[in-house]
PDB file of C-alpha atoms in Angstrom:
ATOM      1  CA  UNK A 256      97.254  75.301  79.503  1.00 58.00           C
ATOM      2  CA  UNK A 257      95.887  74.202  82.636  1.00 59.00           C
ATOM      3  CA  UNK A 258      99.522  74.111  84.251  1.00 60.00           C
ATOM      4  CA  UNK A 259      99.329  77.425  83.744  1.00 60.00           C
ATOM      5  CA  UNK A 260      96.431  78.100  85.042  1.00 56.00           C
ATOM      6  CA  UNK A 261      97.242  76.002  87.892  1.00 53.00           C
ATOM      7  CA  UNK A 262     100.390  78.197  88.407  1.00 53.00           C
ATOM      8  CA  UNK A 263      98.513  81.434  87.493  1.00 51.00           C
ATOM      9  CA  UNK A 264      95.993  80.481  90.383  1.00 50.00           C
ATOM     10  CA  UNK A 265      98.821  79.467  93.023  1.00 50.00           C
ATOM     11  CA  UNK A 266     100.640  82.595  92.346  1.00 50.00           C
ATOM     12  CA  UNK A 267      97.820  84.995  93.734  1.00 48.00           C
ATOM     13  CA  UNK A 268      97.527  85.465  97.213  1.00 44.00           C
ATOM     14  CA  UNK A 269      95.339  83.147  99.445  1.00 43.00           C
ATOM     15  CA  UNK A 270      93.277  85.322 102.289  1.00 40.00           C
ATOM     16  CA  UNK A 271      94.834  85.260 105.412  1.00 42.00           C
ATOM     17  CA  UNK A 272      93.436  83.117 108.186  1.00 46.00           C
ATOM     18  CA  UNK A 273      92.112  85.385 111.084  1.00 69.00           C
ATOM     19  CA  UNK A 274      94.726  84.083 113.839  1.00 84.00           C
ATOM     20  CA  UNK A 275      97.993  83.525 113.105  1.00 92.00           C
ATOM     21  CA  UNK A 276     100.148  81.995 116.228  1.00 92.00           C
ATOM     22  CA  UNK A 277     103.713  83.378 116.483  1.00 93.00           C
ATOM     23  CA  UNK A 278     105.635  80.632 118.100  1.00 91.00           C
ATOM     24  CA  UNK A 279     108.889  83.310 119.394  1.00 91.00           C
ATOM     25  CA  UNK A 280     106.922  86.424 120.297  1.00 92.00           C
ATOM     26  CA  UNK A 281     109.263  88.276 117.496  1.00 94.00           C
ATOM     27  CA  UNK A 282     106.839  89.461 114.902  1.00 95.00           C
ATOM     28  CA  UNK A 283     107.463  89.767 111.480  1.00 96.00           C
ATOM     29  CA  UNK A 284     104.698  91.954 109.098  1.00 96.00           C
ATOM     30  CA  UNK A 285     104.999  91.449 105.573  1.00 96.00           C
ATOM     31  CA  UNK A 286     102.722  93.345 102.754  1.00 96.00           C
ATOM     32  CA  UNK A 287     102.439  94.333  99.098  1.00 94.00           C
ATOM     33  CA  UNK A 288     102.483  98.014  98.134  1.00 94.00           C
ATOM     34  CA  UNK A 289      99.377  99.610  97.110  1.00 91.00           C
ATOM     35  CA  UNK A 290      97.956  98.170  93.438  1.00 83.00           C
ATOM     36  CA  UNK A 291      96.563 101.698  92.381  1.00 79.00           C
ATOM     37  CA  UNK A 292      96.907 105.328  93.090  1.00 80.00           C
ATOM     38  CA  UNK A 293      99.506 107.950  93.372  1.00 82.00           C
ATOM     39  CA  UNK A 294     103.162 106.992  93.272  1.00 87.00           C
ATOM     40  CA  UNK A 295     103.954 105.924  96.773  1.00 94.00           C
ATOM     41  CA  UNK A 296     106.324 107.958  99.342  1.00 95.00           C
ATOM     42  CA  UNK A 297     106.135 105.830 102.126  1.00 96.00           C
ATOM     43  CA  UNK A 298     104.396 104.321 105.056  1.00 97.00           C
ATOM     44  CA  UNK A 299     102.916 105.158 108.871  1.00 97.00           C
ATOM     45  CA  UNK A 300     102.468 102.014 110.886  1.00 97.00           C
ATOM     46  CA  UNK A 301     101.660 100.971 114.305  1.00 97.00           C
ATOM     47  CA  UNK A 302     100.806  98.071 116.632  1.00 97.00           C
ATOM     48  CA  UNK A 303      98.180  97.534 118.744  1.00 96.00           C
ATOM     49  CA  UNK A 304      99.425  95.270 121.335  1.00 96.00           C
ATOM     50  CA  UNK A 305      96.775  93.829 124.208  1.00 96.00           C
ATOM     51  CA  UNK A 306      94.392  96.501 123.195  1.00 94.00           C
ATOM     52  CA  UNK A 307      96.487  98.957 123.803  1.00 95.00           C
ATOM     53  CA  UNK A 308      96.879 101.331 120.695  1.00 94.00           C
ATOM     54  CA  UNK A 309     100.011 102.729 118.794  1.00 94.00           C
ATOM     55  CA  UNK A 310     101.806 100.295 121.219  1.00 94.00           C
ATOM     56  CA  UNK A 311     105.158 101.019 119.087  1.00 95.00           C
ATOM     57  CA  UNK A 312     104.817 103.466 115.819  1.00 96.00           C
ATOM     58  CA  UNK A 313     106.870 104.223 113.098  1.00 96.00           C
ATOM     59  CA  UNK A 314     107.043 104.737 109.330  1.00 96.00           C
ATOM     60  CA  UNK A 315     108.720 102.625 106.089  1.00 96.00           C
ATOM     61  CA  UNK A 316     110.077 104.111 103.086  1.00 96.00           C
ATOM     62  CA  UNK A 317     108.423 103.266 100.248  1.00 95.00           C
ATOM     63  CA  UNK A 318     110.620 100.060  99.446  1.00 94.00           C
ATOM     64  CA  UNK A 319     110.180  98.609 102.585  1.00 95.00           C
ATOM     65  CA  UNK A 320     107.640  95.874 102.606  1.00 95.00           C
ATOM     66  CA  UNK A 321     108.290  94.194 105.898  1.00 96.00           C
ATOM     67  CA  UNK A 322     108.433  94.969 109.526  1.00 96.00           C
ATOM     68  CA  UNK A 323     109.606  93.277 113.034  1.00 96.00           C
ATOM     69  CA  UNK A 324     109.594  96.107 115.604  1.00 95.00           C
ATOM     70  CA  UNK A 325     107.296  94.409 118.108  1.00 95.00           C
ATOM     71  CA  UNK A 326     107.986  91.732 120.715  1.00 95.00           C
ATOM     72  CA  UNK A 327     105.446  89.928 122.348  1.00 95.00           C
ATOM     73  CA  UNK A 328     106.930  89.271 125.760  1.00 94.00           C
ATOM     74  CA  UNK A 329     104.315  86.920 127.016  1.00 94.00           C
ATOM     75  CA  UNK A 330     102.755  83.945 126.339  1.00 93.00           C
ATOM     76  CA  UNK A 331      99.458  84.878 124.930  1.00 93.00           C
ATOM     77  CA  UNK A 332      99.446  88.279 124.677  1.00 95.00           C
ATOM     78  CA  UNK A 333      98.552  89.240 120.746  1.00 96.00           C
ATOM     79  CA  UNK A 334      98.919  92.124 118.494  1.00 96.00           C
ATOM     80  CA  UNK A 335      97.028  93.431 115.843  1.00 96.00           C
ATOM     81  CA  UNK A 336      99.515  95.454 112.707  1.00 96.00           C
ATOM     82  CA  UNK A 337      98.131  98.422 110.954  1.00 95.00           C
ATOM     83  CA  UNK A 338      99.718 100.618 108.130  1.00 96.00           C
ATOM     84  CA  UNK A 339      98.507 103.293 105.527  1.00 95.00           C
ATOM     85  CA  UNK A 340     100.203 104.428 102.371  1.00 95.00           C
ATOM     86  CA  UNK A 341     101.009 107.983 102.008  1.00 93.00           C
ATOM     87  CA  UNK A 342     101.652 109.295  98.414  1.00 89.00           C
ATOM     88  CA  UNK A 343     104.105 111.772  97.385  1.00 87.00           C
ATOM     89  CA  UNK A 344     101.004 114.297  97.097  1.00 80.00           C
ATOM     90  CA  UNK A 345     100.256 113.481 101.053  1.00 84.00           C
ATOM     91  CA  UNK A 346      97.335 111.365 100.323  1.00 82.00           C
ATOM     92  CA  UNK A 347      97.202 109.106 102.662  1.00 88.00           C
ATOM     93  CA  UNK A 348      95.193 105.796 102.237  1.00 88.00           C
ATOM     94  CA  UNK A 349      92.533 104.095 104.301  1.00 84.00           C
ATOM     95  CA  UNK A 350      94.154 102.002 107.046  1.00 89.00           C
ATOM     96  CA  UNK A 351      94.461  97.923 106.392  1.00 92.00           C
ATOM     97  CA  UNK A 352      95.092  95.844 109.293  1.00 93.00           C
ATOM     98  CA  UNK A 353      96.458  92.309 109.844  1.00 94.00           C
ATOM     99  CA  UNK A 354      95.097  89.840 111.001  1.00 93.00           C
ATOM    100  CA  UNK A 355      95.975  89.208 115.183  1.00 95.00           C
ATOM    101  CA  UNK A 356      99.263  87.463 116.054  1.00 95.00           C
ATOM    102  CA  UNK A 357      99.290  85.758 119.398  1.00 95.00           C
ATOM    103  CA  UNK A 358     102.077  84.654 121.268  1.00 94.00           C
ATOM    104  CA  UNK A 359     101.793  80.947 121.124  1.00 91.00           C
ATOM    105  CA  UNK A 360     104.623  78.705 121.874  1.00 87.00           C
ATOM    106  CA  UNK A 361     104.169  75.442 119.715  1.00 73.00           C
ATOM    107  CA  UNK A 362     104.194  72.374 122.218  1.00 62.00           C
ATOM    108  CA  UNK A 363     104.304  68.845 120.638  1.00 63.00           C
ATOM    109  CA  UNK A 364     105.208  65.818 121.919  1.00 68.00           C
ATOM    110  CA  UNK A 365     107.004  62.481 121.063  1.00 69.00           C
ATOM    111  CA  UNK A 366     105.345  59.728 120.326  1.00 73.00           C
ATOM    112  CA  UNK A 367     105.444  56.889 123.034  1.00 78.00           C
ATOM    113  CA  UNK A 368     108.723  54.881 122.863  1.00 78.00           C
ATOM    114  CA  UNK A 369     109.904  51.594 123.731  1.00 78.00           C
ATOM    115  CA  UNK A 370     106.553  49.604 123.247  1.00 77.00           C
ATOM    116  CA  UNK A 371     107.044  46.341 123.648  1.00 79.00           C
ATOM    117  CA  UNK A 372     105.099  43.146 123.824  1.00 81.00           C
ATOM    118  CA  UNK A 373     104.787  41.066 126.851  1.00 79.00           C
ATOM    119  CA  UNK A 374     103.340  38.198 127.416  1.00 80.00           C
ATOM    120  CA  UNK A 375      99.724  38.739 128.960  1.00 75.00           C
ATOM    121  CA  UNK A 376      98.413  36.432 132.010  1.00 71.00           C
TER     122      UNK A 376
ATOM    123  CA  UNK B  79      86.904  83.596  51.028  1.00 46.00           C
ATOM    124  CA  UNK B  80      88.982  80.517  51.720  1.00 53.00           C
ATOM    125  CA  UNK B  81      92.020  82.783  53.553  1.00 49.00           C
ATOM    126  CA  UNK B  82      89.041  83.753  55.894  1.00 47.00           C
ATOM    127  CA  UNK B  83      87.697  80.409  56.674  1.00 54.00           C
ATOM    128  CA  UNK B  84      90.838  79.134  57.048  1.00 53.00           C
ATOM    129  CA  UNK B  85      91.734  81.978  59.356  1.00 48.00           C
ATOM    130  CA  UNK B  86      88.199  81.605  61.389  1.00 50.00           C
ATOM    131  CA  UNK B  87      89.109  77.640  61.617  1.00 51.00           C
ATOM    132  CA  UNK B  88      92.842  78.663  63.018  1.00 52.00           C
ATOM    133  CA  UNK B  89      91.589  80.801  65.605  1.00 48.00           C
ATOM    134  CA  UNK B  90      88.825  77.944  66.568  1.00 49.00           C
ATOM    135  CA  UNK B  91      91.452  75.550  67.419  1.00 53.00           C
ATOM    136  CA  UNK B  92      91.470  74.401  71.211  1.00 51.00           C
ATOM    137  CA  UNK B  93      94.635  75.789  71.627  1.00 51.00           C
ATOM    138  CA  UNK B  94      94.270  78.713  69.766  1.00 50.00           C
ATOM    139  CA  UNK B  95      91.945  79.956  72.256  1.00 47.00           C
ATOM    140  CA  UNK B  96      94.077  78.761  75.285  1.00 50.00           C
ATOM    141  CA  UNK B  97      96.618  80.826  74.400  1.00 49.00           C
ATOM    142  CA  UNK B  98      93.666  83.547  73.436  1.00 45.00           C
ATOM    143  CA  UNK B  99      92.700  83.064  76.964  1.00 49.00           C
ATOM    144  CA  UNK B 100      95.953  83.121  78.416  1.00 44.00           C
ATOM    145  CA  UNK B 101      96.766  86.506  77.245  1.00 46.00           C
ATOM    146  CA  UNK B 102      93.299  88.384  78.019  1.00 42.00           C
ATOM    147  CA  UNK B 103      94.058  87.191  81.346  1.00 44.00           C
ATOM    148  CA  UNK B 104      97.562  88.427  81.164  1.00 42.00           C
ATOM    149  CA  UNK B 105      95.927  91.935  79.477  1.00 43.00           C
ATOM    150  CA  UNK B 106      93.154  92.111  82.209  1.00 44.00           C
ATOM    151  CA  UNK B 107      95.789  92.051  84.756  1.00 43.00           C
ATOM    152  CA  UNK B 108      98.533  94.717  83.313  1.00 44.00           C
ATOM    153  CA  UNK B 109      95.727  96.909  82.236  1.00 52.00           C
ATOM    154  CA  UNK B 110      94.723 100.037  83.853  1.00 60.00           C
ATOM    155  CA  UNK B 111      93.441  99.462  87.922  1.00 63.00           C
ATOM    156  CA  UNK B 112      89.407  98.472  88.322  1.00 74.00           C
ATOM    157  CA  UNK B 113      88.096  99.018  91.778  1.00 73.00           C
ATOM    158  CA  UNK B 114      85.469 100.453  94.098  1.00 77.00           C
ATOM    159  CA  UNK B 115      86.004 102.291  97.403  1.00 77.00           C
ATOM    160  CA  UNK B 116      83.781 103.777 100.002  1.00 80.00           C
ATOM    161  CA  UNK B 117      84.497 107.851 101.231  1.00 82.00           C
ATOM    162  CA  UNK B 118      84.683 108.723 104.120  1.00 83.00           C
ATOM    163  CA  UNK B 119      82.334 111.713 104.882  1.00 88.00           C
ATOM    164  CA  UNK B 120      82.472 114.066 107.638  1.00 88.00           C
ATOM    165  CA  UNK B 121      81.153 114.846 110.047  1.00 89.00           C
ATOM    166  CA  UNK B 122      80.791 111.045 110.430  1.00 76.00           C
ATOM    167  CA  UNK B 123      77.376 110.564 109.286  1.00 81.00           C
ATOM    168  CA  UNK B 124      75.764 107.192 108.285  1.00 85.00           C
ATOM    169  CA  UNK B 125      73.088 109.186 106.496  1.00 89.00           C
ATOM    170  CA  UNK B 126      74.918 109.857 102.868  1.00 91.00           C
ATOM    171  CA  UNK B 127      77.161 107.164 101.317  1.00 90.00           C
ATOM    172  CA  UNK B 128      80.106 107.716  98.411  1.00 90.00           C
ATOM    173  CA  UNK B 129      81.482 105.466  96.392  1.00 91.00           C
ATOM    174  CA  UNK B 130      84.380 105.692  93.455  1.00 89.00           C
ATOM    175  CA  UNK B 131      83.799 102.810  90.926  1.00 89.00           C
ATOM    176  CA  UNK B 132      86.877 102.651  88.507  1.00 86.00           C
ATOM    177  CA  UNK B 133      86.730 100.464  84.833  1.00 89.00           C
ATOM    178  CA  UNK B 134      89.423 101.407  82.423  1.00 87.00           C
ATOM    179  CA  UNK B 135      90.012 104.965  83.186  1.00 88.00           C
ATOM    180  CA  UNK B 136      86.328 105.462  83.621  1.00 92.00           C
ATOM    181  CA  UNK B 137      85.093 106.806  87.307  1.00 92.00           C
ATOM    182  CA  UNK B 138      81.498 106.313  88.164  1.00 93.00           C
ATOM    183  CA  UNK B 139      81.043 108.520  91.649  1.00 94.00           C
ATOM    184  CA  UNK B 140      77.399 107.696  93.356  1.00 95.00           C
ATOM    185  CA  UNK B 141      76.630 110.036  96.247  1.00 94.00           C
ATOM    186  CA  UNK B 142      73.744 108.003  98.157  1.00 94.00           C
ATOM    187  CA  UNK B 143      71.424 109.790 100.523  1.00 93.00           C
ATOM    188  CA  UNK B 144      70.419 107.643 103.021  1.00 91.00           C
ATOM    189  CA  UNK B 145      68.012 110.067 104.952  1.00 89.00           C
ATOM    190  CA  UNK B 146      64.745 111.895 104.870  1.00 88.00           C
ATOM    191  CA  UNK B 147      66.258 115.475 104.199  1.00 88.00           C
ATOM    192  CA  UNK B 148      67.314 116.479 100.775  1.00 90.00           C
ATOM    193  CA  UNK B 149      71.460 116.578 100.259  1.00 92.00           C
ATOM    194  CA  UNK B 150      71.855 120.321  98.386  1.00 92.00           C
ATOM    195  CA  UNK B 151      74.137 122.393  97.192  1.00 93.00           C
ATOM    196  CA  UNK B 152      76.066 119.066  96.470  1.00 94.00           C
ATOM    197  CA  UNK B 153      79.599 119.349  94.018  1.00 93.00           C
ATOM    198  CA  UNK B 154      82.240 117.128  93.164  1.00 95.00           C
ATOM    199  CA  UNK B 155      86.034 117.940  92.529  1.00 94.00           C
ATOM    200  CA  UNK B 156      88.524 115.536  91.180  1.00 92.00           C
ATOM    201  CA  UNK B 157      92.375 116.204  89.813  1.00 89.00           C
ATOM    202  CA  UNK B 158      93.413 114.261  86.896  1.00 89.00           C
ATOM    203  CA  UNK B 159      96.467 114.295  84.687  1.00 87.00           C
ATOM    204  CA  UNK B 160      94.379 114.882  81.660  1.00 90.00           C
ATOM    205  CA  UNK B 161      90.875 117.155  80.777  1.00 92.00           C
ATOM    206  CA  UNK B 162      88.394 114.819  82.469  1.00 93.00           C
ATOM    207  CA  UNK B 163      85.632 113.529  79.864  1.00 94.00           C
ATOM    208  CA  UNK B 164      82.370 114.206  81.341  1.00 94.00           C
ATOM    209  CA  UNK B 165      80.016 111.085  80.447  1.00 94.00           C
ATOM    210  CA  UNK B 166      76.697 110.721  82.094  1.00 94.00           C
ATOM    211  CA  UNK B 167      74.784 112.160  85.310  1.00 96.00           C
ATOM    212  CA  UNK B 168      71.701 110.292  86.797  1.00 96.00           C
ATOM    213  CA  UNK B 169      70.058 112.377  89.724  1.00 96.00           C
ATOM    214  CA  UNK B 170      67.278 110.885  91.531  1.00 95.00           C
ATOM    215  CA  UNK B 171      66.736 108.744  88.056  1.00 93.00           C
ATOM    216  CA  UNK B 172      66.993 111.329  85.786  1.00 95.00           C
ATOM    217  CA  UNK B 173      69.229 112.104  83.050  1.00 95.00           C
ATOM    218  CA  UNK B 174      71.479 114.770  83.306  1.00 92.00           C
ATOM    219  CA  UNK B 175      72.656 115.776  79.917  1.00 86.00           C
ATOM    220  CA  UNK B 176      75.523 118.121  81.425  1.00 88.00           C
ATOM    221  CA  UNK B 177      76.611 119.978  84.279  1.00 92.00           C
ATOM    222  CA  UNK B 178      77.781 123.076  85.576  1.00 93.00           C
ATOM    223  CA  UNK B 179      81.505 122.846  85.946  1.00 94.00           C
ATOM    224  CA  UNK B 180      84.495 124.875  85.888  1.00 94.00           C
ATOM    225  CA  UNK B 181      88.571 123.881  85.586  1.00 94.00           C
ATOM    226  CA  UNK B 182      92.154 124.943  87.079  1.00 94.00           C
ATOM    227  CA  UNK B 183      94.997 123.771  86.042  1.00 94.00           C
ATOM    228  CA  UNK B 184      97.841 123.291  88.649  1.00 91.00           C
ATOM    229  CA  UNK B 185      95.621 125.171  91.524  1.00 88.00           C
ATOM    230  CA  UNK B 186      95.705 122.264  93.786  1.00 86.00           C
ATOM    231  CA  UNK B 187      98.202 119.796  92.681  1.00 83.00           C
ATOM    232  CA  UNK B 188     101.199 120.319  90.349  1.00 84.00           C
ATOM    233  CA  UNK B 189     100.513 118.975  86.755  1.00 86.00           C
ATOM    234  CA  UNK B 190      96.730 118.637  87.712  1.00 87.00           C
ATOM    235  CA  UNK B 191      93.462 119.581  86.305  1.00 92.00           C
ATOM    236  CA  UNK B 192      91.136 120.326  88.912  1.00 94.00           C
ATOM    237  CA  UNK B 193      87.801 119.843  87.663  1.00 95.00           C
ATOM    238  CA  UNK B 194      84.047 120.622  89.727  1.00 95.00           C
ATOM    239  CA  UNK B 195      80.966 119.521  89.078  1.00 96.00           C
ATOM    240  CA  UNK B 196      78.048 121.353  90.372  1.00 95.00           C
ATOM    241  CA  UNK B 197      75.170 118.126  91.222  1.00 94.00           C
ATOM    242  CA  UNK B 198      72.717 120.835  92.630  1.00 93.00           C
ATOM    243  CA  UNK B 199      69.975 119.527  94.788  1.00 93.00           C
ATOM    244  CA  UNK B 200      68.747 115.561  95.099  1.00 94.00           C
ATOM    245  CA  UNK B 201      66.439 113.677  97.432  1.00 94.00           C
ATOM    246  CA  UNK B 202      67.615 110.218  96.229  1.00 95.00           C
ATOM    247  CA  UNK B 203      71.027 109.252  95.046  1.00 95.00           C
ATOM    248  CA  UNK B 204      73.342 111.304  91.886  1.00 96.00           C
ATOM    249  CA  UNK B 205      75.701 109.308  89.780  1.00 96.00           C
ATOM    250  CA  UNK B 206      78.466 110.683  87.993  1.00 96.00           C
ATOM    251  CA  UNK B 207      80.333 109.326  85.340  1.00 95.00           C
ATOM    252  CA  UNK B 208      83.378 110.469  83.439  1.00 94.00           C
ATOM    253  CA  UNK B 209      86.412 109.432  81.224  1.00 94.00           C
ATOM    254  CA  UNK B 210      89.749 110.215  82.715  1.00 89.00           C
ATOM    255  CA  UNK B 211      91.867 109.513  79.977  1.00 85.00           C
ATOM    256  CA  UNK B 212      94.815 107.562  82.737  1.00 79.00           C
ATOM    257  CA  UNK B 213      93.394 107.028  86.219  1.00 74.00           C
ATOM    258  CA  UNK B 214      96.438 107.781  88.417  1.00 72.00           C
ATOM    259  CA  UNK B 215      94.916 107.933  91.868  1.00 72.00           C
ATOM    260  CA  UNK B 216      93.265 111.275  92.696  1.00 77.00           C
ATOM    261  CA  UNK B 217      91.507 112.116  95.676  1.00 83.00           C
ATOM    262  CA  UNK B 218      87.636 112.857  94.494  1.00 90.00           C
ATOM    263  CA  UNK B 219      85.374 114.672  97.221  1.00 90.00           C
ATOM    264  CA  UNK B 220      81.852 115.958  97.675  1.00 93.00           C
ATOM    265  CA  UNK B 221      80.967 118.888  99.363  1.00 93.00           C
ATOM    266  CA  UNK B 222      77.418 119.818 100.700  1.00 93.00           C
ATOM    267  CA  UNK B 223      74.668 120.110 103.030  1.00 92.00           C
ATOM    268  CA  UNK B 224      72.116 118.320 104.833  1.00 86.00           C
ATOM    269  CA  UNK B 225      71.471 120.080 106.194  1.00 83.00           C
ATOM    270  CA  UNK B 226      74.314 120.297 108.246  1.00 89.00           C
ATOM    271  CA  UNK B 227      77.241 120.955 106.490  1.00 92.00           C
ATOM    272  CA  UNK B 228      79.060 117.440 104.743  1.00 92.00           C
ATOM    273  CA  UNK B 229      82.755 116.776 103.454  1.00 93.00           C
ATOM    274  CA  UNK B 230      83.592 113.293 101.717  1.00 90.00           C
ATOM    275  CA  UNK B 231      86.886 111.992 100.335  1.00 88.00           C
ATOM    276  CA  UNK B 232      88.363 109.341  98.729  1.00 86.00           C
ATOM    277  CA  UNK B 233      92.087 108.980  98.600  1.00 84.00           C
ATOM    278  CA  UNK B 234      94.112 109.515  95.948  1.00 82.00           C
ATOM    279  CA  UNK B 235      96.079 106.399  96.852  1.00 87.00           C
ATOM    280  CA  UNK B 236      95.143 102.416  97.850  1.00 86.00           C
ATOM    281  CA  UNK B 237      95.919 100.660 100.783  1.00 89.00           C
ATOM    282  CA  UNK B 238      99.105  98.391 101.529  1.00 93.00           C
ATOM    283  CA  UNK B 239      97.242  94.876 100.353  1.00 91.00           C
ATOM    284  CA  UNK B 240      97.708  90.788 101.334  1.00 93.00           C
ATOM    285  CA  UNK B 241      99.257  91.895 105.135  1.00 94.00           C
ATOM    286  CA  UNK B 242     101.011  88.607 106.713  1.00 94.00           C
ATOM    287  CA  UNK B 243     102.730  87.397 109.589  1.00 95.00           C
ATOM    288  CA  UNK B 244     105.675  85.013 109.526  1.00 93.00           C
ATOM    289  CA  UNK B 245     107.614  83.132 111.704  1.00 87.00           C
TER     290      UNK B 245
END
């Protein structure tokens, strides 16, 4: 029982943290379709990129549940995703927004090599 | 007397009521939608609040008025697939045994029932409560003044949920 509630609790979505670094400046959305309403037609998304709003626009049929039309070309510039649902009775819902993606090339670096002891004075 | 007890002690076994537990969660979370959303009222005014609570097919609406003037002439539409069930009706903390309201069929959306409530007049807050038989998603909204004319909504569908970036 508590495996499954172990697996029933790891199945449902953790928040999302409120930066998320993008390491190629390619950006990649994902999302789940609404949980309640009318059935769903399709989507109207934009991106907010540097403040700038509806940066790049565009809208998702309704089995589309991820989107890479933006490039950051920049280190550090950052985008912020928003999308509403619109139903097949043109209903469209309140906007949700992602979290902000910056453009943040992971650095790391190697560990020291070729230590070796020598004798001391 | 005995088939009983012994039936009582079956269910009271520990993992009887795991897998009791197990599917009540599974049930809770196949059943209808439960939710509450804010309106959005226009003009945009910080001065009268709406909310849609939903619980098993059952919409509480709660129009809040948030300043000195009186909200009037206040109604309510929703469109439902079935004959709404009018429940309850608090105004300003009173019961409301019924309400004014009148039906269409099909007037606004296909295979809808259009149904109005007239609230009337409050200084306070209204709450409206009513049995839809299978919430689908309709778009509920007030009309009203305050004096200034006001316009809420709530969509009739929910947002994209759990947005995330990957690599």
């Amino acid at each position: 029982m508590r495996r499954w509630l172990l697996l029933l609790i790891m199945a449902i979505p953790s928040a999302a943290e409120a930066q998320f670094n993008d390491h190629d400046g390619q950006l990649t959305i994902v999302w789940v379709s609404p949980s309640y309403g009318n059935p769903l037609d399709h989507y109207i998304w934009s991106y907010k990129i540097n403040g700038v709003a509806d940066s790049v626009t565009g809208q998702s049929a309704a089995g589309d549940t991820l989107n890479s039309s933006a490039i950051l070309a920049d280190v550090g510039d950052w985008a912020i995703f928003d999308i509403r649902a619109v139903s097949i009775f043109h209903d469209t819902s309140a906007v949700a927004l992602s979290d902000t993606a910056y453009y943040n090339p992971e650095q790391s670096i190697g560990p020291p090599r070729g230590v070796n002891w020598i004798q001391g004075p | 007397m005995d088939i009983i007890r012994n039936m009582w002690v079956g269910i009271c076994r520990p993992e009887s009521i795991s897998r009791l537990s197990l599917s009540l969660i599974i049930a809770a979370l196949s059943s209808s939608p439960s939710f509450a959303e804010d309106g959005r009222v226009y003009p945009d005014t910080a001065s009268v609040s709406f909310t849609r609570a939903v619980i098993a097919d059952t919409v509480t609406l709660t129009i809040q008025n948030l300043a000195s003037d009186s909200l009037f002439h206040v109604f309510v539409s929703d469109h439902t697939d079935s004959q709404p069930v009018f429940l309850l009706c608090l105004i300003d903390g009173s019961l409301v045994d019924s309400l004014s309201s009148d039906q269409e069929f099909g007037s606004v959306f296909p295979g809808k029932f259009t149904t109005r409530w007239i609230i009337g007049n409050f200084e306070r807050y209204a709450m409206l409560r009513y049995y839809c038989g299978s919430y689908r998603g309709n778009p509920v909204n007030i009309s009203g003044g305050h004096p200034f004319p006001i316009f809420g909504i709530i969509p009739g569908i929910g947002s994209p949920e759990y947005l995330l970036w990957q690599q």
